[in-house]
Short mmCIF file of C-alpha atoms in Angstrom, two decimals:
data_model
loop_
_atom_site.label_atom_id
_atom_site.label_comp_id
_atom_site.label_asym_id
_atom_site.label_seq_id
_atom_site.Cartn_x
_atom_site.Cartn_y
_atom_site.Cartn_z
CA MET A 1337 4.08 -42.11 -82.84
CA THR A 1338 4.08 -38.67 -84.33
CA THR A 1339 0.33 -38.61 -84.76
CA LEU A 1340 -1.26 -35.78 -82.81
CA PRO A 1341 -3.38 -36.40 -79.71
CA GLU A 1342 -7.12 -35.84 -80.20
CA THR A 1343 -7.25 -33.58 -77.20
CA THR A 1344 -4.84 -32.60 -74.47
CA GLN A 1345 -5.75 -32.43 -70.79
CA ARG A 1346 -4.31 -28.96 -70.48
CA LYS A 1347 -3.29 -26.43 -73.10
CA LEU A 1348 -0.29 -24.63 -71.71
CA GLY A 1349 0.84 -21.63 -73.65
CA LEU A 1350 1.64 -17.95 -73.74
CA VAL A 1351 -0.23 -14.74 -74.25
CA ILE A 1352 1.94 -12.05 -75.78
CA ASP A 1353 0.73 -8.49 -75.40
CA LEU A 1354 1.79 -6.49 -78.44
CA ASP A 1355 0.48 -3.35 -76.76
CA THR A 1356 2.86 -3.67 -73.85
CA CYS A 1357 6.01 -5.16 -75.38
CA VAL A 1358 8.75 -2.55 -75.48
CA GLY A 1359 11.12 -4.57 -77.66
CA CYS A 1360 13.92 -4.88 -75.11
CA HIS A 1361 14.81 -8.48 -76.15
CA ALA A 1362 15.20 -9.51 -72.49
CA CYS A 1363 13.02 -12.58 -73.20
CA VAL A 1364 15.38 -13.52 -76.03
CA VAL A 1365 18.40 -13.35 -73.75
CA SER A 1366 16.82 -15.19 -70.83
CA CYS A 1367 15.52 -17.89 -73.17
CA LYS A 1368 18.93 -18.37 -74.73
CA GLY A 1369 20.53 -18.47 -71.30
CA TRP A 1370 18.16 -20.94 -69.67
CA ASN A 1371 17.96 -23.26 -72.65
CA THR A 1372 21.72 -23.29 -73.13
CA GLU A 1373 22.45 -24.12 -69.52
CA ASN A 1374 19.66 -26.63 -68.91
CA TYR A 1375 17.53 -29.20 -70.78
CA GLY A 1376 18.86 -30.58 -74.06
CA ALA A 1377 21.66 -29.57 -76.38
CA PRO A 1378 22.95 -26.03 -75.83
CA LEU A 1379 21.88 -23.28 -78.24
CA SER A 1380 25.13 -22.79 -80.12
CA ASP A 1381 26.52 -19.70 -81.79
CA GLN A 1382 28.67 -19.70 -84.88
CA ASN A 1383 31.34 -17.02 -85.18
CA PRO A 1384 29.69 -14.95 -82.41
CA TYR A 1385 32.37 -12.26 -82.24
CA GLY A 1386 33.37 -12.38 -85.90
CA GLY A 1387 32.15 -10.66 -89.01
CA ASP A 1388 29.28 -13.04 -89.73
CA PRO A 1389 27.69 -14.04 -86.43
CA SER A 1390 24.75 -16.40 -86.32
CA GLY A 1391 23.22 -18.73 -83.76
CA THR A 1392 20.25 -20.72 -82.58
CA PHE A 1393 17.44 -18.91 -80.77
CA LEU A 1394 14.06 -20.24 -79.68
CA ASN A 1395 12.54 -16.80 -79.36
CA ARG A 1396 13.16 -13.77 -81.55
CA VAL A 1397 11.70 -10.26 -81.45
CA HIS A 1398 10.73 -8.70 -84.77
CA SER A 1399 9.65 -5.06 -85.13
CA TYR A 1400 6.93 -3.93 -87.49
CA GLU A 1401 5.67 -0.53 -88.54
CA VAL A 1402 1.92 -0.16 -88.95
CA GLN A 1403 0.83 2.86 -90.94
CA PRO A 1404 -2.87 3.70 -90.48
CA GLU A 1405 -4.75 5.53 -93.22
CA GLU A 1406 -4.58 8.68 -91.12
CA GLY A 1407 -2.26 9.65 -88.34
CA ALA A 1408 1.19 8.63 -87.26
CA ALA A 1409 2.74 5.24 -87.88
CA GLN A 1410 2.99 2.89 -84.93
CA LEU A 1411 5.97 0.69 -84.11
CA ILE A 1412 5.10 -2.76 -82.80
CA HIS A 1413 7.60 -5.14 -81.26
CA PHE A 1414 6.70 -8.69 -82.01
CA PRO A 1415 8.22 -11.57 -80.01
CA LYS A 1416 7.85 -14.88 -81.81
CA SER A 1417 8.45 -18.41 -80.53
CA CYS A 1418 6.74 -21.79 -80.86
CA LEU A 1419 2.95 -21.42 -80.63
CA HIS A 1420 2.46 -25.06 -79.50
CA CYS A 1421 -0.25 -25.52 -82.14
CA GLU A 1422 -3.10 -27.94 -81.51
CA ASP A 1423 -2.81 -29.10 -85.11
CA ALA A 1424 0.97 -28.91 -85.28
CA PRO A 1425 2.18 -29.70 -88.82
CA CYS A 1426 5.75 -30.02 -87.53
CA VAL A 1427 4.84 -33.11 -85.48
CA THR A 1428 3.14 -35.21 -88.15
CA VAL A 1429 5.90 -34.78 -90.74
CA CYS A 1430 8.62 -36.11 -88.40
CA PRO A 1431 9.89 -39.44 -89.78
CA THR A 1432 11.49 -40.69 -86.56
CA GLY A 1433 8.97 -39.85 -83.86
CA ALA A 1434 11.36 -37.34 -82.29
CA SER A 1435 8.74 -34.59 -82.46
CA TYR A 1436 5.66 -35.03 -80.34
CA LYS A 1437 2.84 -33.17 -78.63
CA ARG A 1438 2.27 -34.09 -74.99
CA ILE A 1439 -1.18 -35.36 -74.07
CA GLU A 1440 -0.98 -34.05 -70.50
CA ASP A 1441 -0.25 -30.38 -71.26
CA GLY A 1442 -0.07 -29.92 -75.03
CA ILE A 1443 3.60 -28.88 -75.10
CA VAL A 1444 5.31 -29.68 -78.43
CA LEU A 1445 8.75 -31.15 -77.79
CA VAL A 1446 11.66 -32.76 -79.62
CA ASN A 1447 13.31 -35.89 -78.30
CA GLU A 1448 16.84 -34.93 -79.30
CA SER A 1449 18.23 -38.46 -79.13
CA ASP A 1450 15.76 -39.54 -81.85
CA CYS A 1451 16.18 -36.47 -84.10
CA ILE A 1452 18.09 -37.14 -87.32
CA GLY A 1453 18.26 -33.44 -88.18
CA CYS A 1454 16.43 -33.74 -91.52
CA GLY A 1455 14.86 -30.32 -91.03
CA LEU A 1456 11.44 -31.28 -92.41
CA CYS A 1457 9.63 -30.09 -89.26
CA ALA A 1458 11.15 -26.63 -89.71
CA TRP A 1459 9.92 -26.68 -93.31
CA ALA A 1460 6.42 -27.56 -92.10
CA CYS A 1461 6.29 -24.77 -89.47
CA PRO A 1462 4.84 -21.52 -90.85
CA TYR A 1463 6.19 -19.47 -87.94
CA GLY A 1464 9.91 -20.16 -88.10
CA ALA A 1465 9.73 -21.56 -84.58
CA ARG A 1466 12.19 -24.38 -85.16
CA GLU A 1467 15.88 -23.98 -85.85
CA LEU A 1468 18.39 -26.71 -86.60
CA ASP A 1469 21.36 -26.24 -84.33
CA ALA A 1470 24.47 -26.01 -86.49
CA ALA A 1471 26.79 -27.47 -83.84
CA GLU A 1472 24.56 -30.25 -82.54
CA GLY A 1473 22.74 -31.22 -85.76
CA VAL A 1474 19.40 -31.58 -83.98
CA MET A 1475 16.23 -29.50 -84.12
CA LYS A 1476 15.75 -26.97 -81.34
CA LYS A 1477 12.49 -25.36 -80.35
CA CYS A 1478 10.72 -23.69 -77.44
CA THR A 1479 9.99 -26.24 -74.69
CA LEU A 1480 7.79 -23.79 -72.77
CA CYS A 1481 10.57 -24.26 -70.22
CA VAL A 1482 9.24 -27.70 -69.36
CA ASP A 1483 12.23 -28.02 -67.01
CA ARG A 1484 11.13 -24.93 -65.03
CA ILE A 1485 7.35 -25.07 -64.88
CA TYR A 1486 7.23 -28.41 -63.02
CA ASN A 1487 10.57 -27.99 -61.24
CA GLU A 1488 10.06 -28.21 -57.49
CA ASN A 1489 13.69 -27.31 -56.86
CA LEU A 1490 12.88 -23.78 -57.98
CA PRO A 1491 11.03 -21.25 -55.82
CA GLU A 1492 7.36 -21.19 -56.79
CA GLU A 1493 7.53 -17.78 -58.45
CA ASP A 1494 10.18 -19.09 -60.83
CA ARG A 1495 8.06 -22.01 -62.06
CA MET A 1496 7.16 -20.34 -65.32
CA PRO A 1497 8.95 -19.99 -68.67
CA ALA A 1498 12.14 -17.93 -68.45
CA CYS A 1499 10.84 -15.40 -70.98
CA VAL A 1500 7.71 -14.73 -68.92
CA ARG A 1501 9.66 -14.53 -65.65
CA THR A 1502 12.11 -12.01 -67.07
CA CYS A 1503 9.80 -9.70 -69.07
CA PRO A 1504 10.14 -6.28 -67.41
CA ALA A 1505 7.04 -4.90 -69.13
CA GLY A 1506 4.66 -7.72 -68.17
CA ALA A 1507 3.97 -8.34 -71.83
CA ARG A 1508 4.16 -12.11 -71.54
CA HIS A 1509 1.70 -14.33 -69.66
CA PHE A 1510 1.81 -18.07 -69.09
CA GLY A 1511 -1.15 -20.30 -68.30
CA ASP A 1512 -3.63 -23.01 -69.26
CA PHE A 1513 -5.92 -22.16 -72.17
CA ALA A 1514 -8.08 -25.23 -71.49
CA ASP A 1515 -9.25 -23.54 -68.26
CA PRO A 1516 -11.66 -20.70 -69.12
CA GLU A 1517 -10.95 -19.09 -65.74
CA SER A 1518 -7.17 -18.92 -66.20
CA ASN A 1519 -5.35 -15.61 -66.55
CA VAL A 1520 -4.48 -16.32 -70.17
CA SER A 1521 -8.02 -17.34 -71.15
CA LYS A 1522 -9.44 -14.19 -69.56
CA LEU A 1523 -6.86 -11.93 -71.19
CA THR A 1524 -7.53 -13.52 -74.57
CA ALA A 1525 -11.28 -13.02 -74.19
CA GLU A 1526 -11.01 -9.44 -72.90
CA ARG A 1527 -8.49 -8.15 -75.39
CA GLY A 1528 -9.41 -10.14 -78.51
CA GLY A 1529 -6.39 -12.44 -78.55
CA MET A 1530 -5.58 -13.52 -82.08
CA ASP A 1531 -3.99 -16.42 -83.97
CA LEU A 1532 -1.07 -15.94 -86.35
CA MET A 1533 -1.70 -17.11 -89.94
CA PRO A 1534 -5.15 -18.53 -89.12
CA GLU A 1535 -5.55 -19.45 -92.80
CA LEU A 1536 -3.13 -22.35 -92.32
CA ASN A 1537 -5.42 -24.03 -89.74
CA THR A 1538 -2.61 -24.89 -87.32
CA LYS A 1539 -4.77 -23.80 -84.35
CA PRO A 1540 -2.01 -22.09 -82.36
CA VAL A 1541 -2.36 -22.26 -78.58
CA ASN A 1542 -0.34 -19.07 -78.00
CA LYS A 1543 -2.36 -15.91 -78.54
CA TYR A 1544 -1.28 -12.37 -79.42
CA LEU A 1545 -3.09 -9.36 -77.97
CA PRO A 1546 -3.41 -6.63 -80.59
CA PRO A 1547 -2.05 -3.16 -79.82
CA ARG A 1548 -4.69 -0.81 -78.42
CA PRO A 1549 -5.63 2.18 -80.59
CA LYS A 1550 -3.57 5.25 -79.73
CA ASP A 1551 -5.20 8.20 -77.94
CA GLU A 1552 -6.30 10.98 -80.27
CA MET A 1553 -5.23 14.52 -79.34
CA ASP A 1554 -7.97 16.71 -80.80
CA GLN A 1555 -7.17 19.63 -78.53
CA ILE A 1556 -4.27 20.36 -76.25
CA ASP A 1557 -6.42 22.28 -73.78
CA VAL A 1558 -9.94 23.64 -73.58
CA LEU A 1559 -8.47 27.13 -73.19
CA ALA A 1560 -6.21 26.75 -76.21
CA PRO A 1561 -8.43 28.76 -78.58
CA PHE A 1562 -8.20 31.75 -76.20
CA LEU A 1563 -4.44 31.79 -76.06
CA ALA A 1564 -2.56 34.39 -78.03
CA PRO A 1565 -1.61 33.08 -81.49
CA VAL A 1566 1.99 32.28 -82.18
CA ALA A 1567 3.59 35.02 -84.32
CA GLU A 1568 3.31 34.03 -87.95
CA GLU A 1569 5.58 36.84 -89.18
CA PRO A 1570 9.24 36.43 -88.27
CA LYS A 1571 10.78 39.42 -86.52
CA GLY A 1572 14.27 40.70 -85.84
CA PHE A 1573 17.26 39.15 -87.59
CA ILE A 1574 15.24 36.21 -88.96
CA GLY A 1575 12.67 38.73 -90.24
CA TRP A 1576 15.38 40.74 -91.99
CA LEU A 1577 16.94 37.58 -93.44
CA ASP A 1578 13.55 36.42 -94.65
CA LYS A 1579 12.89 39.75 -96.39
CA ALA A 1580 16.42 39.94 -97.80
CA LEU A 1581 16.21 36.44 -99.25
CA GLU A 1582 12.77 37.24 -100.69
CA LYS A 1583 14.31 40.12 -102.67
CA ILE A 1584 17.16 38.18 -104.23
CA MET B 435 13.92 -22.65 -100.25
CA HIS B 436 17.60 -23.42 -100.17
CA PRO B 437 18.37 -25.76 -103.08
CA ALA B 438 20.60 -28.21 -101.18
CA PRO B 439 22.56 -30.38 -103.65
CA SER B 440 21.69 -33.50 -101.66
CA VAL B 441 17.93 -33.14 -102.17
CA ILE B 442 18.31 -32.23 -105.86
CA VAL B 443 20.51 -35.29 -106.47
CA PHE B 444 18.13 -37.40 -104.39
CA THR B 445 14.89 -36.48 -106.16
CA THR B 446 16.46 -36.44 -109.64
CA LEU B 447 18.39 -39.72 -109.50
CA SER B 448 16.02 -41.79 -107.42
CA GLY B 449 13.05 -40.56 -109.47
CA LEU B 450 14.74 -41.75 -112.65
CA GLY B 451 15.96 -44.98 -111.05
CA PHE B 452 12.53 -45.95 -109.71
CA GLY B 453 11.03 -44.92 -113.06
CA LEU B 454 13.33 -47.41 -114.81
CA LEU B 455 12.56 -50.09 -112.20
CA THR B 456 8.85 -49.60 -112.93
CA TRP B 457 9.43 -50.45 -116.60
CA LEU B 458 11.71 -53.38 -115.78
CA GLY B 459 9.10 -54.71 -113.36
CA ILE B 460 6.44 -54.92 -116.06
CA GLY B 461 8.89 -56.72 -118.32
CA MET B 462 9.71 -53.87 -120.66
CA PRO B 463 12.24 -54.45 -122.11
CA ASP B 464 11.89 -58.24 -121.98
CA VAL B 465 15.52 -59.03 -121.22
CA SER B 466 17.48 -61.63 -119.29
CA GLY B 467 21.07 -62.54 -118.45
CA TRP B 468 23.77 -59.93 -118.90
CA VAL B 469 21.54 -57.43 -120.65
CA ALA B 470 19.09 -57.58 -117.75
CA PHE B 471 22.00 -57.23 -115.35
CA VAL B 472 23.10 -53.98 -116.98
CA PHE B 473 19.55 -52.54 -116.90
CA PHE B 474 19.04 -53.47 -113.26
CA ALA B 475 22.52 -52.22 -112.34
CA ILE B 476 21.75 -48.79 -113.85
CA ALA B 477 18.35 -48.65 -112.12
CA TYR B 478 19.80 -49.62 -108.73
CA ALA B 479 22.74 -47.26 -109.06
CA LEU B 480 20.35 -44.36 -109.69
CA ALA B 481 17.75 -45.31 -107.08
CA VAL B 482 20.16 -46.24 -104.30
CA GLY B 483 22.58 -43.43 -105.17
CA GLY B 484 19.74 -40.94 -104.87
CA LEU B 485 18.56 -42.37 -101.56
CA LEU B 486 22.09 -42.28 -100.14
CA ALA B 487 22.53 -38.68 -101.28
CA SER B 488 19.41 -37.74 -99.32
CA THR B 489 21.16 -38.75 -96.10
CA PHE B 490 24.04 -36.32 -96.67
CA HIS B 491 22.16 -33.28 -95.39
CA LEU B 492 21.05 -34.97 -92.18
CA GLY B 493 22.37 -33.70 -88.89
CA HIS B 494 22.62 -37.26 -87.59
CA PRO B 495 22.72 -39.74 -90.51
CA GLU B 496 23.76 -42.53 -88.12
CA ARG B 497 20.23 -42.47 -86.70
CA ALA B 498 18.59 -42.73 -90.14
CA ILE B 499 17.21 -46.19 -89.30
CA LYS B 500 14.73 -44.49 -86.95
CA ALA B 501 13.12 -42.81 -89.96
CA PHE B 502 11.35 -46.07 -90.87
CA SER B 503 9.16 -45.93 -87.76
CA GLN B 504 6.55 -43.21 -88.38
CA TRP B 505 4.90 -44.41 -91.59
CA ARG B 506 1.44 -43.80 -90.09
CA SER B 507 1.78 -40.03 -90.19
CA SER B 508 4.94 -39.02 -92.04
CA TRP B 509 5.41 -39.03 -95.81
CA LEU B 510 9.18 -39.00 -95.35
CA SER B 511 8.97 -42.16 -93.26
CA ARG B 512 6.61 -43.77 -95.79
CA GLU B 513 9.05 -42.93 -98.54
CA GLY B 514 11.80 -44.77 -96.65
CA VAL B 515 9.68 -47.85 -96.01
CA VAL B 516 8.24 -48.09 -99.52
CA SER B 517 11.60 -47.48 -101.21
CA VAL B 518 13.26 -50.31 -99.29
CA ALA B 519 10.30 -52.59 -100.06
CA ALA B 520 10.54 -51.68 -103.75
CA LEU B 521 14.28 -52.35 -103.83
CA LEU B 522 13.89 -55.73 -102.08
CA VAL B 523 11.02 -56.93 -104.28
CA MET B 524 12.71 -55.74 -107.46
CA GLY B 525 15.95 -57.38 -106.25
CA LEU B 526 14.16 -60.72 -106.10
CA TYR B 527 12.66 -60.14 -109.54
CA ALA B 528 16.08 -59.18 -110.89
CA LEU B 529 17.54 -62.46 -109.55
CA GLY B 530 15.06 -64.37 -111.66
CA ARG B 531 15.70 -62.26 -114.75
CA VAL B 532 19.49 -62.13 -114.53
CA PHE B 533 20.51 -65.55 -113.22
CA LEU B 534 17.60 -67.96 -113.76
CA ASP B 535 16.11 -66.61 -116.99
CA GLN B 536 12.74 -66.52 -115.24
CA ASN B 537 10.01 -63.89 -115.48
CA TRP B 538 8.17 -63.96 -112.15
CA ALA B 539 5.54 -61.57 -113.42
CA PRO B 540 3.51 -61.07 -110.20
CA ILE B 541 6.68 -60.11 -108.31
CA GLY B 542 7.63 -57.79 -111.15
CA TRP B 543 4.24 -56.09 -111.09
CA LEU B 544 4.40 -55.70 -107.33
CA GLY B 545 7.90 -54.22 -107.61
CA ALA B 546 6.72 -51.83 -110.33
CA ALA B 547 3.81 -50.68 -108.17
CA LEU B 548 6.11 -50.16 -105.18
CA SER B 549 8.57 -48.22 -107.36
CA LEU B 550 5.81 -45.86 -108.48
CA ALA B 551 4.59 -45.59 -104.89
CA THR B 552 8.11 -44.54 -103.86
CA VAL B 553 8.10 -41.67 -106.34
CA TYR B 554 4.62 -40.69 -105.13
CA CYS B 555 5.82 -40.65 -101.49
CA THR B 556 8.84 -38.54 -102.46
CA SER B 557 6.59 -36.00 -104.14
CA MET B 558 4.21 -35.92 -101.17
CA ILE B 559 7.05 -34.93 -98.82
CA TYR B 560 6.89 -31.59 -100.65
CA ALA B 561 3.25 -31.51 -101.76
CA GLN B 562 2.03 -31.84 -98.15
CA LEU B 563 3.65 -28.58 -97.01
CA ALA B 564 1.08 -25.79 -96.73
CA THR B 565 3.97 -23.50 -95.80
CA VAL B 566 5.28 -23.61 -99.39
CA PRO B 567 2.29 -22.71 -101.58
CA ARG B 568 4.16 -23.51 -104.81
CA TRP B 569 4.46 -27.17 -103.73
CA LYS B 570 1.09 -27.64 -102.07
CA THR B 571 -0.79 -29.09 -105.03
CA ILE B 572 -1.81 -32.45 -106.49
CA LEU B 573 0.17 -31.32 -109.55
CA THR B 574 3.43 -31.96 -107.65
CA PRO B 575 2.94 -35.74 -107.50
CA ALA B 576 1.64 -35.63 -111.08
CA LEU B 577 4.84 -33.88 -112.15
CA PHE B 578 7.18 -36.22 -110.25
CA LEU B 579 5.38 -39.36 -111.45
CA SER B 580 5.16 -38.26 -115.10
CA ILE B 581 8.87 -37.36 -115.16
CA ALA B 582 9.82 -40.68 -113.50
CA VAL B 583 7.72 -42.76 -115.91
CA GLY B 584 8.79 -40.75 -118.98
CA GLY B 585 12.47 -40.77 -118.04
CA GLY B 586 12.21 -44.45 -117.10
CA ALA B 587 10.79 -45.23 -120.56
CA LEU B 588 13.74 -43.38 -122.09
CA LEU B 589 16.26 -45.39 -120.06
CA ALA B 590 14.41 -48.63 -120.71
CA GLY B 591 14.73 -47.96 -124.43
CA GLU B 592 10.96 -47.99 -124.86
CA ARG B 593 10.91 -45.39 -127.62
CA ASP B 594 7.21 -45.58 -128.42
CA PHE B 595 6.29 -44.87 -124.82
CA ALA B 596 9.04 -42.29 -124.25
CA VAL B 597 7.92 -40.08 -127.13
CA ILE B 598 4.41 -39.96 -125.67
CA LEU B 599 5.18 -39.84 -121.94
CA LEU B 600 7.95 -37.23 -122.04
CA PRO B 601 5.69 -34.67 -123.78
CA VAL B 602 3.00 -35.48 -121.19
CA ALA B 603 5.55 -34.76 -118.45
CA ALA B 604 6.49 -31.54 -120.27
CA VAL B 605 2.86 -30.42 -120.19
CA PHE B 606 2.65 -31.13 -116.45
CA GLN B 607 5.89 -29.18 -116.00
CA ILE B 608 4.52 -26.11 -117.76
CA ILE B 609 1.21 -26.25 -115.90
CA TRP B 610 3.14 -26.68 -112.63
CA TRP B 611 5.36 -23.65 -113.34
CA THR B 612 2.42 -21.49 -114.39
CA ARG B 613 0.33 -22.35 -111.35
CA GLY B 614 3.36 -22.02 -109.09
CA ASP B 615 4.00 -18.44 -110.15
CA LEU B 616 0.62 -17.40 -108.72
CA ALA B 617 0.50 -19.82 -105.80
CA PHE B 618 1.91 -17.55 -103.10
CA GLU B 619 -0.49 -14.69 -103.84
CA GLN B 620 -3.42 -17.09 -103.97
CA SER B 621 -2.46 -18.80 -100.70
CA GLY B 622 -3.81 -15.84 -98.73
CA SER B 623 -0.79 -15.57 -96.43
CA THR B 624 0.52 -12.04 -96.12
CA LEU B 625 2.53 -10.04 -93.61
CA ALA B 626 -0.85 -8.85 -92.29
CA SER B 627 -2.10 -12.40 -91.67
CA ALA B 628 1.29 -13.47 -90.31
CA THR B 629 1.37 -10.71 -87.70
CA GLY B 630 -2.36 -10.09 -87.23
CA LEU B 631 -1.56 -6.37 -87.50
CA GLY B 632 -3.40 -5.66 -90.75
CA GLU B 633 -6.47 -4.23 -89.03
CA PRO B 634 -5.08 -0.83 -87.98
CA GLY B 635 -3.16 -0.19 -91.18
CA GLN B 636 -0.43 -1.16 -93.61
CA VAL B 637 2.21 -3.45 -92.04
CA ARG B 638 5.88 -3.15 -92.95
CA ALA B 639 8.82 -5.10 -91.57
CA PHE B 640 10.75 -2.39 -89.74
CA GLU B 641 13.61 -4.21 -88.09
CA PRO B 642 14.61 -7.89 -88.12
CA PRO B 643 15.30 -9.63 -84.80
CA HIS B 644 19.03 -9.87 -85.45
CA THR B 645 21.72 -8.08 -87.42
CA GLY B 646 23.20 -11.22 -88.95
CA THR B 647 21.62 -14.13 -90.72
CA ASN B 648 20.13 -17.28 -89.19
CA TYR B 649 19.03 -20.83 -89.97
CA LEU B 650 15.60 -19.68 -91.13
CA LEU B 651 16.93 -17.18 -93.64
CA ARG B 652 19.55 -19.59 -94.96
CA GLU B 653 17.05 -22.43 -95.32
CA PHE B 654 13.88 -20.67 -96.44
CA VAL B 655 14.67 -17.29 -97.96
CA PHE B 656 16.89 -18.19 -100.90
CA GLN B 657 16.72 -15.57 -103.61
CA VAL B 658 19.94 -15.99 -105.59
CA GLY B 659 18.65 -18.36 -108.25
CA ARG B 660 15.41 -16.65 -109.06
CA LYS B 661 16.88 -14.04 -111.36
CA HIS B 662 17.94 -16.78 -113.81
CA ALA B 663 14.65 -18.62 -113.48
CA ILE B 664 13.45 -18.07 -117.05
CA LYS B 665 16.76 -19.17 -118.58
CA LEU B 666 16.85 -22.24 -116.37
CA ARG B 667 13.27 -23.10 -117.26
CA ILE B 668 14.18 -23.02 -120.94
CA ILE B 669 17.25 -25.20 -120.25
CA ALA B 670 15.13 -27.63 -118.21
CA PHE B 671 12.45 -27.77 -120.90
CA VAL B 672 14.80 -28.24 -123.85
CA LEU B 673 17.23 -30.69 -122.23
CA GLY B 674 14.70 -32.49 -120.07
CA PHE B 675 11.91 -33.05 -122.57
CA ALA B 676 12.26 -31.62 -126.09
CA LEU B 677 15.76 -32.73 -127.03
CA PRO B 678 15.46 -36.34 -125.75
CA VAL B 679 12.27 -36.83 -127.77
CA LEU B 680 13.89 -35.41 -130.93
CA LEU B 681 17.03 -37.51 -130.38
CA VAL B 682 15.20 -40.82 -130.04
CA LEU B 683 13.03 -40.05 -133.07
CA ALA B 684 16.10 -39.33 -135.22
CA PRO B 685 17.65 -41.92 -137.53
CA PHE B 686 20.37 -44.04 -135.85
CA ALA B 687 18.28 -43.43 -132.75
CA HIS B 688 19.65 -46.44 -130.87
CA ALA B 689 23.09 -44.88 -130.54
CA LEU B 690 21.51 -41.63 -129.43
CA PHE B 691 19.57 -43.13 -126.52
CA ALA B 692 22.48 -42.64 -124.14
CA VAL B 693 22.85 -39.01 -125.22
CA ALA B 694 19.10 -38.51 -124.84
CA ALA B 695 19.18 -40.01 -121.35
CA ILE B 696 22.06 -37.75 -120.25
CA CYS B 697 20.28 -34.69 -121.69
CA HIS B 698 17.14 -35.69 -119.82
CA LEU B 699 19.02 -36.12 -116.56
CA ILE B 700 20.65 -32.68 -116.81
CA GLY B 701 17.34 -31.06 -117.76
CA ILE B 702 15.49 -32.66 -114.85
CA ALA B 703 18.30 -31.64 -112.47
CA ALA B 704 17.78 -28.02 -113.64
CA SER B 705 14.04 -28.41 -113.12
CA ARG B 706 14.61 -29.73 -109.60
CA TRP B 707 17.02 -26.92 -108.79
CA LEU B 708 14.25 -24.49 -109.72
CA PHE B 709 11.76 -26.60 -107.75
CA PHE B 710 13.64 -25.61 -104.60
CA ALA B 711 15.17 -22.26 -105.53
CA GLU B 712 11.89 -20.75 -106.70
CA ALA B 713 9.82 -22.09 -103.81
CA GLU B 714 8.91 -19.44 -101.27
CA HIS B 715 8.22 -20.32 -97.64
CA VAL B 716 5.65 -18.27 -95.73
CA VAL B 717 8.14 -17.67 -92.88
CA GLY B 718 9.88 -15.17 -95.16
CA LEU B 719 6.90 -12.87 -94.59
CA TYR B 720 8.04 -12.27 -91.00
CA TYR B 721 11.30 -10.92 -92.36
CA GLY B 722 9.60 -8.83 -95.04
CA LYS B 723 11.15 -11.14 -97.62
CA ARG B 724 10.00 -13.88 -99.90
#
């Protein structure tokens, strides 16, 4: 049944550090790679080398500019994938029971052999986390690499989502939010981890750490006021040119 | 939202078909034999044709039978279950009317109630979506139901009811459009709430994640139709509501019922096209689009 579980034993999810992400898209590539070669239908591309390429991705990195009232604008890279919401609207709308949220760890998954490809779950998701694969006709979404995290055939250090394993900046963290002592719970508490679109009451499990305020440079050096001032008046050829142009 | 032809055909035709079945179920018009056969044939052609059209956009229509299973949580599943129940019950009632000259009134009333419930379920598929503020209102079922009952009265030849119910539907349509135009702003979702980055300053989408398009943009960020929205609203209003009422009030009105019904159908199709084309999904915010 596509009703949601009251509670889940664990709440596996990601913390994404917007302060640290450098926007390299390595998580996008590793996600596409792992999820094309492993569990479920491959993530297809349409016309990948042609004039109008498009394809299915479970993780995409947006970039936003934030302009404070004073000071320089800041560029923030913003990876976005399924947030494995506690109150996932995508699950309850599913007419076939293909979409479900696991009681044991809270991962939201699609049973691809039950999916009729109606697309209603993607309509219900505010975050654009679900994409209908154009080749396979079934809904694709982040599985939190369910085929890695419990996979005893992999070395222990690889038993985490591909995006987390590959992130060169350490901007992605994987763990159990139901455990207050987990790395992700601590990071969320320390850094003020936030929900996306909290007004829609989806209760996302994944949290985003806001970018830290930039350092302010009031003074370059304590001795700076004693340094000789930079010449205001141009000299030499530039000085002559300046004067000549003044006179015209 | 992308106005897929299959969903426009589905909601327009099946809405009208189940509207007509509602009237036939309560014995209006009180017909039997061949005349009843023609009425039921039109109603079934519209209702079933619409339902079949809705399967055209599925990725795997061969698995559509599975969609009857999740009626406890899913409005789409409920719509499937209730529509089949309505068609079966009304089929039994039609047997009595057409072949046996019998009016099994309780079955007819049950069929009428199920037909209305089908239209309600259809409307709730859209009205439940908090991600599309224009749809997320009790006015959406009110609009769908009033159009189905008004259009059904027109097809059933119930002039006295049609000239009252179609204007009622027109009023709901105008209220729905007016509210819808403000719905996104009033929903409270902005690029700042979507990204959580509003605290330090003004957020602007700087660069999308990809150079090309994708499923999300094709499905949810459809902007082509909006520039003709006002013209299409006038077309929908005139053809869908005003003209049919004037036509059936005119002298020789009986001959004009068919023309009125076709006008109504075209007008409602225009209204449904706008229903999708004008609807803005909150995911567009992430792309700096609406």
